[in-house]
Amino acid sequence: MTDLVFLHKPLLASVVFLLIHISISPFFFPLAGMENKTNGSVEAKLVAENGQLPDPADWAFTDVVNYFKAAGFDEQATAFQDQEIDGKSLLLMTRNDVLTGLSIKLGPALKIYEYHVKPLQTQHLKSNANAPLHAPQRVTR
């Protein structure tokens, strides 16, 4: 029996590492579903049916604040609240906006941009890549 455990220790260590990484990684944070509230904001739920966050373009600024609080950035979330950054604004933010425009410390700002803002922007672009473009309608007389 001990031989069996010994043979599988590297595999077990890999599985444990992966589970820990997934559980603490900001990108895999358990905000996967949201539902609309009457005030136009969305409320976080733990699990989404498709395993992805809803489109951030639909988030109110309170949803952005709650997202960053849930991700462990309580102090920095107030900067998003003070600047009233909603989902559409979040999707337009550049690295420079996050690093300098929000007046937050460099370390957390880098993590927020690399592990949250950029992946949310990528998710938004991928989910809307096949959406039809609305060409201007031509007026005929």
Coordinates of C-alpha atoms in Angstrom, one line a residue:
M1 CA 0.0 0.0 0.0
T2 CA 2.8 2.5 0.8
D3 CA 4.4 1.7 -2.6
L4 CA 1.2 2.7 -4.3
V5 CA 1.1 6.0 -2.3
F6 CA 4.8 6.6 -3.0
L7 CA 4.3 6.1 -6.8
H8 CA 1.4 8.6 -6.9
K9 CA 2.9 11.4 -4.8
P10 CA 4.0 13.5 -7.8
L11 CA 0.6 13.1 -9.3
L12 CA -1.1 13.9 -6.0
A13 CA 1.1 16.9 -5.5
S14 CA 0.3 18.2 -9.0
V15 CA -3.5 17.7 -8.4
V16 CA -3.3 19.5 -5.1
F17 CA -1.2 22.4 -6.6
L18 CA -3.8 22.7 -9.4
L19 CA -6.7 22.8 -7.0
I20 CA -5.1 25.4 -4.8
H21 CA -4.1 27.5 -7.8
I22 CA -7.7 27.4 -9.2
S23 CA -9.2 28.2 -5.8
I24 CA -7.0 31.2 -5.2
S25 CA -6.4 32.5 -8.7
P26 CA -8.2 35.8 -9.3
F27 CA -9.2 34.7 -12.8
F28 CA -11.1 31.6 -11.4
F29 CA -12.7 33.6 -8.6
P30 CA -16.2 32.3 -7.8
L31 CA -18.1 35.1 -9.3
A32 CA -19.6 33.3 -12.2
G33 CA -23.2 34.3 -12.4
M34 CA -25.1 37.5 -11.8
E35 CA -28.8 38.4 -11.9
N36 CA -30.4 41.7 -12.6
K37 CA -31.7 43.8 -9.8
T38 CA -34.5 46.4 -10.0
N39 CA -32.0 49.3 -9.8
G40 CA -30.2 48.1 -13.0
S41 CA -27.2 46.5 -11.2
V42 CA -26.4 42.9 -11.1
E43 CA -26.0 40.8 -8.0
A44 CA -23.1 38.3 -7.8
K45 CA -23.9 34.6 -7.5
L46 CA -21.4 31.8 -7.0
V47 CA -21.9 29.6 -10.0
A48 CA -23.0 30.4 -13.6
E49 CA -24.6 27.8 -15.9
N50 CA -21.9 28.4 -18.5
G51 CA -19.0 28.9 -16.1
Q52 CA -18.4 32.5 -17.2
L53 CA -19.2 35.8 -15.8
P54 CA -22.0 37.7 -17.5
D55 CA -20.8 40.4 -20.0
P56 CA -19.2 43.2 -18.0
A57 CA -20.7 45.7 -20.5
D58 CA -24.0 45.2 -18.6
W59 CA -22.5 45.9 -15.1
A60 CA -23.4 49.0 -13.1
F61 CA -20.5 50.7 -11.2
T62 CA -21.7 48.9 -8.0
D63 CA -21.2 45.6 -9.8
V64 CA -17.7 46.5 -10.7
V65 CA -17.0 47.5 -7.1
N66 CA -18.5 44.3 -5.8
Y67 CA -16.5 42.2 -8.3
F68 CA -13.2 43.7 -7.0
K69 CA -14.2 43.4 -3.4
A70 CA -15.1 39.8 -3.9
A71 CA -11.7 39.3 -5.6
G72 CA -9.9 40.6 -2.5
F73 CA -9.3 44.2 -3.5
D74 CA -11.5 45.9 -0.9
E75 CA -9.4 49.0 -0.6
Q76 CA -8.9 49.4 -4.3
A77 CA -12.6 48.8 -5.1
T78 CA -13.3 52.2 -3.6
A79 CA -11.2 53.8 -6.3
F80 CA -13.6 52.3 -8.9
Q81 CA -16.5 53.5 -6.8
D82 CA -15.1 57.1 -6.5
Q83 CA -14.6 57.2 -10.3
E84 CA -18.0 55.6 -11.0
I85 CA -16.4 53.0 -13.3
D86 CA -19.2 50.9 -14.7
G87 CA -18.8 47.8 -16.9
K88 CA -18.5 49.7 -20.2
S89 CA -15.9 52.0 -18.7
L90 CA -14.0 49.0 -17.3
L91 CA -13.9 47.4 -20.7
L92 CA -12.4 50.6 -22.2
M93 CA -9.7 51.0 -19.5
T94 CA -6.0 50.8 -20.6
R95 CA -3.2 49.6 -18.5
N96 CA -2.1 53.2 -18.0
D97 CA -5.7 54.1 -16.8
V98 CA -5.5 51.4 -14.1
L99 CA -1.9 52.1 -13.1
T100 CA -2.2 55.9 -12.9
G101 CA -5.8 57.1 -13.3
L102 CA -7.2 55.4 -10.2
S103 CA -4.5 56.5 -7.7
I104 CA -4.0 53.1 -6.3
K105 CA -0.7 51.4 -5.3
L106 CA 1.3 49.9 -8.2
G107 CA 1.3 46.3 -7.0
P108 CA -2.4 45.9 -6.7
A109 CA -3.0 48.0 -9.8
L110 CA -0.8 45.6 -11.8
K111 CA -2.7 42.6 -10.5
I112 CA -6.1 44.2 -11.1
Y113 CA -5.2 45.0 -14.7
E114 CA -3.4 41.8 -15.6
Y115 CA -5.6 39.3 -13.8
H116 CA -9.0 41.0 -14.0
V117 CA -9.4 43.9 -16.4
K118 CA -7.5 42.3 -19.3
P119 CA -9.2 38.9 -19.0
L120 CA -12.6 40.6 -18.7
Q121 CA -11.8 42.5 -21.9
T122 CA -10.7 39.4 -23.7
Q123 CA -13.9 37.5 -22.5
H124 CA -16.0 40.4 -23.8
L125 CA -14.3 40.4 -27.2
K126 CA -14.5 36.7 -27.6
S127 CA -18.2 36.5 -26.6
N128 CA -19.1 39.3 -29.0
A129 CA -16.8 38.3 -31.9
N130 CA -19.6 36.7 -33.8
A131 CA -22.2 39.4 -33.0
P132 CA -23.4 41.1 -36.2
L133 CA -22.2 44.6 -36.8
H134 CA -24.9 47.1 -37.2
A135 CA -24.1 48.9 -40.4
P136 CA -25.6 52.3 -40.9
Q137 CA -28.9 52.1 -42.8
R138 CA -28.9 53.6 -46.2
V139 CA -31.7 56.0 -46.9
T140 CA -33.3 55.6 -50.3
R141 CA -35.7 58.0 -51.9

